[in-house]
XYZ file of N, CA and C in Angstrom:
444
model
N 92.111 96.226 134.684
C 91.325 95.018 134.751
C 90.615 94.766 133.415
N 90.210 95.824 132.735
C 89.536 95.640 131.443
C 90.466 94.986 130.434
N 91.752 95.263 130.535
C 92.716 94.714 129.580
C 92.830 93.201 129.711
N 92.668 92.666 130.910
C 92.828 91.230 131.134
C 91.506 90.475 131.227
N 90.406 91.177 131.064
C 89.091 90.551 131.171
C 88.780 89.756 129.894
N 88.650 88.426 129.972
C 88.375 87.640 128.765
C 86.972 87.885 128.198
N 86.100 88.499 128.984
C 84.742 88.807 128.519
C 84.733 89.987 127.544
N 85.745 90.816 127.596
C 85.830 91.997 126.718
C 86.120 91.568 125.283
N 85.670 92.364 124.313
C 86.006 92.057 122.910
C 87.517 92.111 122.688
N 87.997 91.287 121.778
C 89.428 91.192 121.504
C 90.006 92.528 121.046
N 89.279 93.254 120.216
C 89.770 94.544 119.728
C 90.024 95.532 120.847
N 89.122 95.567 121.819
C 89.291 96.482 122.951
C 90.484 96.073 123.800
N 90.653 94.781 124.003
C 91.800 94.321 124.797
C 93.118 94.632 124.098
N 93.159 94.477 122.774
C 94.383 94.802 122.020
C 94.679 96.289 122.118
N 93.651 97.114 121.955
C 93.838 98.566 122.037
C 94.323 98.981 123.426
N 93.756 98.412 124.470
C 94.194 98.736 125.826
C 95.617 98.248 126.091
N 95.961 97.086 125.541
C 97.323 96.573 125.709
C 98.331 97.492 125.019
N 97.999 97.957 123.816
C 98.887 98.896 123.125
C 99.018 100.202 123.897
N 97.908 100.707 124.402
C 97.923 101.951 125.172
C 98.781 101.795 126.426
N 98.676 100.634 127.091
C 99.493 100.374 128.262
C 100.981 100.264 127.900
N 101.277 99.537 126.810
C 102.672 99.315 126.426
C 103.347 100.597 125.946
N 102.615 101.435 125.222
C 103.223 102.635 124.652
C 103.371 103.774 125.646
N 102.408 103.915 126.566
C 102.494 105.091 127.443
C 102.079 104.819 128.876
N 101.858 103.567 129.240
C 101.452 103.291 130.617
C 100.170 104.013 130.978
N 99.189 103.957 130.082
C 97.900 104.643 130.242
C 98.083 106.155 130.408
N 99.003 106.713 129.653
C 99.308 108.152 129.658
C 99.800 108.624 131.017
N 100.434 107.738 131.750
C 101.035 108.124 133.029
C 102.551 108.100 132.964
N 103.113 107.489 131.956
C 104.555 107.343 131.827
C 105.057 108.135 130.625
N 105.493 109.356 130.869
C 105.969 110.214 129.782
C 107.260 109.664 129.182
N 108.127 109.114 130.008
C 109.400 108.594 129.513
C 109.170 107.426 128.564
N 108.207 106.574 128.892
C 107.916 105.430 128.029
C 107.405 105.902 126.664
N 106.503 106.864 126.674
C 105.958 107.373 125.408
C 107.032 108.094 124.594
N 107.857 108.884 125.246
C 108.936 109.585 124.527
C 109.972 108.602 123.996
N 110.233 107.539 124.742
C 111.181 106.524 124.268
C 110.651 105.842 123.008
N 109.371 105.494 122.996
C 108.780 104.891 121.807
C 108.797 105.864 120.638
N 108.547 107.137 120.919
C 108.575 108.141 119.853
C 109.973 108.261 119.255
N 110.981 108.328 120.087
C 112.363 108.421 119.598
C 112.729 107.162 118.813
N 112.316 106.003 119.294
C 112.584 104.756 118.584
C 111.884 104.728 117.228
N 110.648 105.198 117.174
C 109.894 105.215 115.904
C 110.520 106.180 114.904
N 110.912 107.361 115.365
C 111.530 108.342 114.469
C 112.864 107.820 113.953
N 113.668 107.240 114.834
C 114.962 106.700 114.426
C 114.790 105.542 113.442
N 113.849 104.657 113.723
C 113.593 103.545 112.802
C 113.110 104.020 111.444
N 112.207 105.005 111.440
C 111.708 105.557 110.178
C 112.822 106.248 109.407
N 113.674 106.946 110.115
C 114.790 107.664 109.498
C 115.705 106.697 108.746
N 116.125 105.637 109.424
C 117.030 104.684 108.780
C 116.322 103.867 107.699
N 115.043 103.550 107.910
C 114.297 102.819 106.879
C 114.163 103.662 105.613
N 113.913 104.960 105.771
C 113.833 105.830 104.593
C 115.175 105.916 103.882
N 116.252 106.039 104.651
C 117.575 106.124 104.022
C 117.929 104.835 103.279
N 117.577 103.684 103.854
C 117.967 102.414 103.255
C 117.052 101.959 102.130
N 115.739 102.164 102.273
C 114.808 101.594 101.297
C 113.822 102.593 100.695
N 113.673 103.769 101.276
C 112.597 104.657 100.862
C 112.938 105.717 99.847
N 114.172 106.206 99.839
C 114.542 107.279 98.929
C 115.155 106.710 97.653
N 114.734 107.189 96.493
C 115.309 106.687 95.242
C 116.726 107.212 95.038
N 117.417 106.624 94.057
C 118.787 107.063 93.739
C 118.809 108.555 93.424
N 118.014 108.928 92.472
C 117.887 110.333 92.078
C 116.402 110.614 91.888
N 116.024 111.870 92.042
C 114.630 112.229 91.813
C 114.326 112.122 90.329
N 113.295 111.357 89.970
C 112.970 111.231 88.550
C 112.487 112.567 87.988
N 112.943 112.876 86.817
C 112.562 114.126 86.162
C 111.431 113.844 85.180
N 110.398 114.690 85.195
C 109.314 114.489 84.228
C 109.838 114.637 82.800
N 109.331 113.810 81.915
C 109.733 113.855 80.512
C 108.531 114.276 79.682
N 108.764 115.230 78.802
C 107.700 115.700 77.931
C 108.004 115.207 76.527
N 107.053 114.513 75.957
C 107.206 114.031 74.590
C 106.035 114.563 73.770
N 106.313 114.841 72.540
C 105.262 115.368 71.680
C 105.706 115.362 70.234
N 104.877 115.927 69.419
C 105.138 115.949 67.988
C 105.045 117.389 67.505
N 106.068 117.817 66.780
C 106.043 119.164 66.230
C 105.082 119.184 65.040
N 104.257 120.189 65.026
C 103.265 120.297 63.957
C 103.527 121.560 63.156
N 102.762 121.713 62.150
C 102.908 122.906 61.306
C 102.460 124.147 62.087
N 102.881 125.293 61.634
C 102.555 126.560 62.295
C 101.039 126.749 62.318
N 100.529 127.129 63.506
C 99.115 127.402 63.652
C 98.297 126.207 64.091
N 98.860 124.998 64.129
C 98.113 123.826 64.574
C 98.338 123.600 66.067
N 97.425 122.906 66.702
C 97.551 122.584 68.124
C 98.664 121.561 68.339
N 99.305 121.670 69.490
C 100.368 120.745 69.851
C 99.856 119.853 70.979
N 100.089 118.572 70.882
C 99.702 117.648 71.934
C 100.987 117.091 72.550
N 101.153 117.345 73.874
C 102.329 116.876 74.591
C 101.903 115.918 75.699
N 102.742 114.968 75.977
C 102.500 114.008 77.040
C 103.592 114.164 78.091
N 103.185 114.335 79.349
C 104.139 114.440 80.449
C 104.137 113.115 81.189
N 105.309 112.496 81.301
C 105.436 111.205 81.953
C 106.526 111.304 83.002
N 106.202 110.894 84.225
C 107.195 110.882 85.298
C 107.548 109.426 85.584
N 108.806 109.031 85.356
C 109.172 107.626 85.580
C 109.102 107.255 87.057
N 108.942 105.966 87.326
C 108.901 105.479 88.697
C 110.264 105.662 89.355
N 110.281 106.052 90.638
C 111.559 106.163 91.351
C 112.195 104.778 91.507
N 113.488 104.707 91.317
C 114.189 103.432 91.446
C 115.284 103.537 92.495
N 115.643 102.401 93.041
C 116.689 102.323 94.050
C 117.624 101.195 93.654
N 118.809 101.545 93.146
C 119.749 100.530 92.675
C 121.127 100.636 93.328
N 121.370 101.650 94.132
C 122.706 101.817 94.707
C 122.937 100.805 95.827
N 124.201 100.524 96.114
C 124.570 99.565 97.146
C 124.191 100.092 98.529
N 124.046 99.157 99.475
C 123.676 99.533 100.842
C 124.669 100.507 101.462
N 125.936 100.324 101.213
C 126.947 101.210 101.788
C 126.807 102.644 101.318
N 126.361 102.829 100.077
C 126.198 104.177 99.533
C 124.868 104.813 99.922
N 123.968 104.036 100.486
C 122.659 104.574 100.859
C 122.721 105.435 102.105
N 123.735 105.249 102.924
C 123.888 106.064 104.124
C 124.844 107.194 103.773
N 124.285 108.357 103.514
C 125.093 109.526 103.175
C 124.442 110.764 103.762
N 125.183 111.840 103.787
C 124.669 113.086 104.336
C 123.481 113.626 103.561
N 123.560 113.531 102.243
C 122.466 114.044 101.403
C 121.180 113.255 101.633
N 121.290 111.924 101.686
C 120.107 111.101 101.924
C 119.596 111.288 103.353
N 120.509 111.494 104.303
C 120.097 111.736 105.689
C 119.302 113.034 105.793
N 119.744 114.055 105.078
C 119.034 115.342 105.110
C 117.637 115.196 104.513
N 117.507 114.452 103.421
C 116.193 114.229 102.819
C 115.287 113.453 103.765
N 115.821 112.405 104.373
C 115.026 111.592 105.292
C 114.582 112.417 106.498
N 115.472 113.256 107.012
C 115.130 114.113 108.148
C 114.012 115.082 107.778
N 114.104 115.683 106.611
C 113.082 116.631 106.165
C 111.726 115.936 106.012
N 111.726 114.732 105.450
C 110.481 113.988 105.270
C 109.853 113.658 106.623
N 110.658 113.205 107.577
C 110.118 112.828 108.873
C 109.565 114.022 109.639
N 110.236 115.139 109.580
C 109.717 116.331 110.259
C 108.391 116.741 109.643
N 108.298 116.686 108.330
C 107.040 117.023 107.667
C 105.945 116.016 107.997
N 106.288 114.744 108.117
C 105.252 113.741 108.338
C 104.653 113.834 109.735
N 105.402 114.302 110.706
C 104.861 114.413 112.063
C 103.778 115.480 112.126
N 103.885 116.521 111.341
C 102.876 117.589 111.361
C 101.892 117.459 110.206
N 101.781 116.269 109.603
C 100.807 115.951 108.557
C 100.916 116.838 107.326
N 102.105 117.151 106.918
C 102.290 117.886 105.671
C 102.948 116.972 104.665
N 102.700 117.229 103.420
C 103.344 116.447 102.369
C 104.738 116.997 102.132
N 105.693 116.110 101.992
C 107.074 116.546 101.804
C 107.379 116.871 100.352
N 106.569 116.397 99.424
C 106.835 116.620 98.010
C 107.961 115.754 97.477
N 108.420 114.820 98.262
C 109.531 113.942 97.901
C 109.001 112.715 97.172
N 109.685 112.296 96.125
C 109.353 111.046 95.458
C 109.957 109.902 96.257
N 109.182 108.815 96.424
C 109.622 107.659 97.182
C 109.548 106.411 96.333
N 110.301 105.402 96.764
C 110.086 104.070 96.232
C 108.783 103.551 96.857
N 108.350 102.377 96.446
C 107.120 101.825 97.019
C 107.267 101.624 98.522
N 108.408 101.104 98.944
C 108.645 100.915 100.380
C 108.649 102.259 101.102
N 109.224 103.274 100.486
C 109.267 104.598 101.099
C 107.894 105.196 101.299
N 106.992 104.941 100.365
C 105.621 105.427 100.508
C 104.963 104.816 101.735
N 105.149 103.523 101.927
C 104.560 102.862 103.090
C 105.246 103.279 104.387
N 106.540 103.515 104.356
C 107.252 103.980 105.543
C 106.722 105.349 105.949
N 106.537 106.233 104.974
C 106.019 107.571 105.298
C 104.587 107.490 105.833
N 103.756 106.645 105.237
C 102.384 106.505 105.736
C 102.382 106.005 107.183
N 103.224 105.039 107.475
C 103.307 104.520 108.839
C 103.776 105.569 109.824
N 104.762 106.357 109.422
C 105.252 107.395 110.334
C 104.236 108.520 110.495
N 103.434 108.783 109.462
C 102.391 109.811 109.567
C 101.301 109.404 110.547
N 101.122 108.119 110.738
C 100.111 107.643 111.685
C 100.719 107.458 113.073
N 101.827 106.745 113.149
C 102.375 106.336 114.444
C 103.003 107.483 115.229
N 103.782 108.307 114.589
C 104.522 109.317 115.334
C 103.633 110.386 115.971
N 102.605 110.912 115.307
C 101.719 111.850 116.013
C 100.959 111.193 117.169
N 100.600 109.913 117.029
C 99.930 109.218 118.127
C 100.867 109.110 119.324
N 102.113 108.743 119.074
C 103.089 108.649 120.167
C 103.371 110.018 120.785
N 103.435 111.037 119.952
C 103.627 112.392 120.466
C 102.447 112.802 121.342
N 101.236 112.460 120.925
C 100.050 112.758 121.731
C 100.068 112.037 123.069
N 100.476 110.761 123.066
C 100.577 110.012 124.330
C 101.584 110.666 125.264
N 102.710 111.102 124.717
C 103.724 111.766 125.540
C 103.188 113.085 126.095
N 102.466 113.832 125.272
C 101.916 115.111 125.743
C 100.850 114.897 126.815
N 100.016 113.872 126.660
C 99.028 113.568 127.707
C 99.718 113.205 129.013
N 100.779 112.419 128.937
C 101.500 112.029 130.149
C 102.166 113.242 130.802
N 102.753 114.122 129.985
C 103.361 115.336 130.549
C 102.303 116.234 131.175
N 101.166 116.337 130.509
C 100.067 117.148 131.050
C 99.609 116.602 132.405
N 99.522 115.284 132.517
C 99.133 114.675 133.775
C 100.150 114.948 134.874
N 101.411 114.971 134.532
C 102.458 115.262 135.531
C 102.389 116.722 135.993
N 102.147 117.618 135.063
C 102.130 119.046 135.380
C 100.906 119.408 136.210
N 99.786 118.778 135.940
C 98.547 119.109 136.648
C 98.562 118.647 138.095
N 99.433 117.737 138.471
C 99.450 117.207 139.866
C 99.910 118.223 140.843
């Protein structure tokens, strides 16, 4: 009833609607697990298509050789990751393995150490937020089923 009450603040109604849609108020484990599988699959393909660069950029060290006994000043520059390969070549076993590793790491809030394109950075941030929340909803629903 709180979800449909027009007297309630809009933010609370939106939050309750999302909670209902994603997990049926933590009573529907299948619904929460389905959303989790859909989110992981979507993140996986989004990372493969837009998030992983062609090759990992290698840091470049530039400097100036000086006379013996003088200090050396070096500059380390890491170029921005780029994505220029065709869509057909973006779906490969190597890229799938990288995307899988990133997603597994993101669910447990660890950094993957992988360089991403700008889109890939946002995809990983979204999966770091959404997937643990969906996993928590599924666990609450399973806990409710077991306790009955």
